[in-house]
CSV table of C-alpha atoms in Angstrom, one decimal:
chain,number,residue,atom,x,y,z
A,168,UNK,CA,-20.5,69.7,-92.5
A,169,UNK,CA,-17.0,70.4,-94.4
A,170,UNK,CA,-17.4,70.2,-97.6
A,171,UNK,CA,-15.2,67.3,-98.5
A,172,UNK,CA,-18.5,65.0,-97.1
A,173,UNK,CA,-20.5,66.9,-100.0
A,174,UNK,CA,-21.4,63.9,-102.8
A,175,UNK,CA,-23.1,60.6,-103.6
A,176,UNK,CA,-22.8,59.8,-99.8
A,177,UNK,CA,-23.8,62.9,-98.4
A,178,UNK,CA,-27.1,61.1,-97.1
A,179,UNK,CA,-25.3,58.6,-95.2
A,180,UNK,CA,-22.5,61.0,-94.0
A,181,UNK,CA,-25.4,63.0,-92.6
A,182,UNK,CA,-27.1,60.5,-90.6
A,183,UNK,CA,-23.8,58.9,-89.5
A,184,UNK,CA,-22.5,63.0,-88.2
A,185,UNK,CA,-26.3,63.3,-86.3
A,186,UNK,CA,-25.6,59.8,-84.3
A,187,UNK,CA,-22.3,61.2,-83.3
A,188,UNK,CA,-23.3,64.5,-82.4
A,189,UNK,CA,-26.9,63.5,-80.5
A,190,UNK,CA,-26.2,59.6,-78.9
A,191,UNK,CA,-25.6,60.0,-75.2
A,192,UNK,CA,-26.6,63.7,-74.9
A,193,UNK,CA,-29.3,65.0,-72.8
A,194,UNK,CA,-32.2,67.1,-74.7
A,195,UNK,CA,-33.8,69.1,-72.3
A,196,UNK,CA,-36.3,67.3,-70.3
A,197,UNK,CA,-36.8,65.0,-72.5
A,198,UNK,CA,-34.2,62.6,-71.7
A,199,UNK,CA,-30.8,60.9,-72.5
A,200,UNK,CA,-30.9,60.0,-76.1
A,201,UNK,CA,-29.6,56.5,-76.3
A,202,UNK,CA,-29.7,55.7,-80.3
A,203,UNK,CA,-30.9,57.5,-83.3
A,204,UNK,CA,-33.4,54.9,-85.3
A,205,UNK,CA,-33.8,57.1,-88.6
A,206,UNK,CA,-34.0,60.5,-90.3
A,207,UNK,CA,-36.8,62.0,-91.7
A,208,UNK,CA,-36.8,64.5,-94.4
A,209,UNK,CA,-34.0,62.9,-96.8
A,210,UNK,CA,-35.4,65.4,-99.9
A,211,UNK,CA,-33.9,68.0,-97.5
A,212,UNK,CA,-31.1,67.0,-96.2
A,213,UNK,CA,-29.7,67.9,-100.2
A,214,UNK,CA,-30.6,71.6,-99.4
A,215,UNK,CA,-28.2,72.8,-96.5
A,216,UNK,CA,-27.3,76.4,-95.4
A,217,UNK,CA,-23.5,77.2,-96.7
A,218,UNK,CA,-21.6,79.2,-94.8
A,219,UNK,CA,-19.7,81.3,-97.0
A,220,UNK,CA,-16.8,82.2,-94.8
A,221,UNK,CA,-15.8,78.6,-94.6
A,222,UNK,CA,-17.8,76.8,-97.2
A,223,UNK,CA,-19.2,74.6,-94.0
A,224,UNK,CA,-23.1,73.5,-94.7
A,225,UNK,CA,-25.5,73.3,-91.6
A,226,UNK,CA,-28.8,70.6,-92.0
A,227,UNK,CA,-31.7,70.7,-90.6
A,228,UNK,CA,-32.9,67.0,-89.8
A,229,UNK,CA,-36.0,65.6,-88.7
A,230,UNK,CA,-35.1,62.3,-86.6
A,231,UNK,CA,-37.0,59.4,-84.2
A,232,UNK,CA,-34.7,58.0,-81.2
A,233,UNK,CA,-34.8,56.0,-78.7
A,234,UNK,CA,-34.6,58.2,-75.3
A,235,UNK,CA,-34.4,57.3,-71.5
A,236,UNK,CA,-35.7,59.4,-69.0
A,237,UNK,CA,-36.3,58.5,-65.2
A,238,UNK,CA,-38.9,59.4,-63.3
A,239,UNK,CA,-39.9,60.3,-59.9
A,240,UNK,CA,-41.0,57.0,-58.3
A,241,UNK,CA,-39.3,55.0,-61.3
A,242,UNK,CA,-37.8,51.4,-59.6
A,243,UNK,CA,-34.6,50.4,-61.4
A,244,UNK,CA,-31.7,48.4,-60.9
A,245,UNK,CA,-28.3,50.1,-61.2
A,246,UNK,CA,-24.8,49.4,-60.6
A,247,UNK,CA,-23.0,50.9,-57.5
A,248,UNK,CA,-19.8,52.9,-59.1
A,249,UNK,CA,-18.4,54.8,-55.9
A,250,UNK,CA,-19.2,54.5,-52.0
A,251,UNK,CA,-18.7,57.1,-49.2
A,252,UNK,CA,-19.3,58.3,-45.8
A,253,UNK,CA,-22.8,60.2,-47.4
A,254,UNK,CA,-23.9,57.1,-49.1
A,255,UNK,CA,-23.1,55.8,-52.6
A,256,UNK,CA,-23.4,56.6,-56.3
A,257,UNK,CA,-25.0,54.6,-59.0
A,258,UNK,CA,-25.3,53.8,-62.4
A,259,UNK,CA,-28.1,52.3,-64.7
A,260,UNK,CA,-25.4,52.0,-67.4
A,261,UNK,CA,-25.5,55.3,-69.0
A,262,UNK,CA,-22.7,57.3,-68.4
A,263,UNK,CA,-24.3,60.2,-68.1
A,264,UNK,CA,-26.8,59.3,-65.4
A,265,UNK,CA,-25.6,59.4,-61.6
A,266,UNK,CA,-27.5,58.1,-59.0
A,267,UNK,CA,-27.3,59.4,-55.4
A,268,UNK,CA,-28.8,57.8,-52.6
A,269,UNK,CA,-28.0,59.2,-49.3
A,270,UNK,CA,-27.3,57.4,-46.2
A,271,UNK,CA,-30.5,58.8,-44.9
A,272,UNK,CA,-32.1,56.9,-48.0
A,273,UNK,CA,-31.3,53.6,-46.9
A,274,UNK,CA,-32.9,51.4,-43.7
A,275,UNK,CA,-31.4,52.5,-40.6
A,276,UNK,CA,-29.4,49.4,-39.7
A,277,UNK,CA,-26.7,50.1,-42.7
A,278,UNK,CA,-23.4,51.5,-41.4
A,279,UNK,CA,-20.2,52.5,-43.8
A,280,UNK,CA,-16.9,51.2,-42.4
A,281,UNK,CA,-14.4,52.4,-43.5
A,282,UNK,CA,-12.0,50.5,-43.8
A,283,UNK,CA,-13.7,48.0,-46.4
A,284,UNK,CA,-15.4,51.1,-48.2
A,285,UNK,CA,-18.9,49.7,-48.3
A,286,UNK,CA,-22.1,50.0,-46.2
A,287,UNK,CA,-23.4,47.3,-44.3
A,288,UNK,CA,-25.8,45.6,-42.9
A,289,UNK,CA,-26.9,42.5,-40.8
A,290,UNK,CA,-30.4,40.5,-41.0
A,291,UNK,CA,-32.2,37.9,-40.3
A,292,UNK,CA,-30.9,36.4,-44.2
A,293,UNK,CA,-27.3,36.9,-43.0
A,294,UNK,CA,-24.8,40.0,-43.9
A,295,UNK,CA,-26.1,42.4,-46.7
A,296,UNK,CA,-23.1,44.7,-48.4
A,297,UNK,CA,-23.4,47.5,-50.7
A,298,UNK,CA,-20.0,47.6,-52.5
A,299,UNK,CA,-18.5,49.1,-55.6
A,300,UNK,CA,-19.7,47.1,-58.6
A,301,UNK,CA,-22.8,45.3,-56.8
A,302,UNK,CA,-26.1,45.7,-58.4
A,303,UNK,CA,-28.7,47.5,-56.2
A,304,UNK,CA,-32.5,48.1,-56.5
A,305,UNK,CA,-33.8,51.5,-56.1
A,306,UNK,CA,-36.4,53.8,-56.5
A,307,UNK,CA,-35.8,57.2,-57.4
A,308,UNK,CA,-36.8,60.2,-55.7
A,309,UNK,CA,-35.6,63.0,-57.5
A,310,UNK,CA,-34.7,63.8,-61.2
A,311,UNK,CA,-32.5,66.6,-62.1
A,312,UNK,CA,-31.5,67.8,-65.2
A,313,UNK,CA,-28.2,69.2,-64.5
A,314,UNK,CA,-26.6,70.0,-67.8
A,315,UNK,CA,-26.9,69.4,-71.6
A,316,UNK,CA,-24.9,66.2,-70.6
A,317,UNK,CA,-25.9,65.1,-67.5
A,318,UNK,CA,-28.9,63.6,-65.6
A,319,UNK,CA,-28.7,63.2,-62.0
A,320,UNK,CA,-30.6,61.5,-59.6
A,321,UNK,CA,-31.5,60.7,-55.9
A,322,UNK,CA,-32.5,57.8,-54.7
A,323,UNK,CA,-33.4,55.5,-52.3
A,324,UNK,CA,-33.1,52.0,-51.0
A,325,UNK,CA,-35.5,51.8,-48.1
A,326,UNK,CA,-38.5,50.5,-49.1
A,327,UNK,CA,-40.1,47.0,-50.0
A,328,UNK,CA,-38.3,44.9,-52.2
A,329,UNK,CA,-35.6,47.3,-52.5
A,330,UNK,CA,-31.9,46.7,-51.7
A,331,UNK,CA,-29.3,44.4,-52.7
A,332,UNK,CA,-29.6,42.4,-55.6
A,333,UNK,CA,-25.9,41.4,-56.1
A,334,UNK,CA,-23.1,41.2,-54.4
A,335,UNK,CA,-19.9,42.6,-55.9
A,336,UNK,CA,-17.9,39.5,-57.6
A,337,UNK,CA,-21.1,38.1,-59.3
A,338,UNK,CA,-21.6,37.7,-63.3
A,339,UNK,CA,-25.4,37.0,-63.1
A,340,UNK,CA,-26.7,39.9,-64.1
């Protein structure tokens, strides 16, 4: 921390600096850190490391956090971002999480056209669409940990009680 933040407030400055730095970054395998409840150690946090070439002090801070991590087999209902010839991406609202699921992940009567840029399908319920912005469920089949800020994912659609679960357009979910 620069050491204009050192003072009365240096508690609060600390705990605001960790949200900033941690929120929405990816720890290991331990997940996609979503919000930082508290700190622990606050005696500490007084008692930093100084560096003396620029006067900068480094803390070392216990914290608790609220972290998602997907699993293999994990159902969950995400929001189609992008669709292609390969199948389409997917998000659960996280930015850093992508969901892939493959045209060879979903039931064999879906075909892209083109020209709409979705996938589609048709049933005995009528005409099922997967289109940017519709909500889909999914299970997921893979988890990668691809980087210290992104988690990415393949799924699939093929399955019981999986699918569609709003077209593109709605506002009830």
């Amino acid at each position: 921390m620069h050491p204009e933040n050192f003072g009365a407030e240096l508690r609060q400055r600390i705990h605001k600096r960790l949200c900033e730095d941690v929120e929405g970054t990816v720890h290991g395998t331990t997940g996609i850190v979503v919000a930082v409840l508290r700190f622990y150690d606050e005696q500490d946090c007084e008692r930093g490391l100084i560096e003396y070439e620029t006067g900068h002090a480094s803390f070392i801070v216990n914290y608790e956090a609220i972290v998602f991590r997907p699993f293999k087999s994990q159902v969950l209902d995400a929001k189609v971002t992008l669709t292609h010839e390969h199948g389409f991406n997917a998000t659960v609202g996280l930015s850093n999480l992508s969901i892939f699921v493959s045209k060879h992940n979903m039931p064999r009567e879906f075909a892209y056209r083109a020209e709409a840029e979705m996938w589609s399908m048709e049933d005995e319920d009528g005409a099922v669409e997967v289109a940017v912005d519709c909500v889909v469920r999914l299970r997921v089949v893979n988890v990668t940990f691809a980087s210290k800020t992104e988690v990415t994912c393949i799924g699939t659609i093929d399955g019981d009680f999986l699918g569609v679960l709003e077209e593109a357009g709605s506002d009830d979910i």
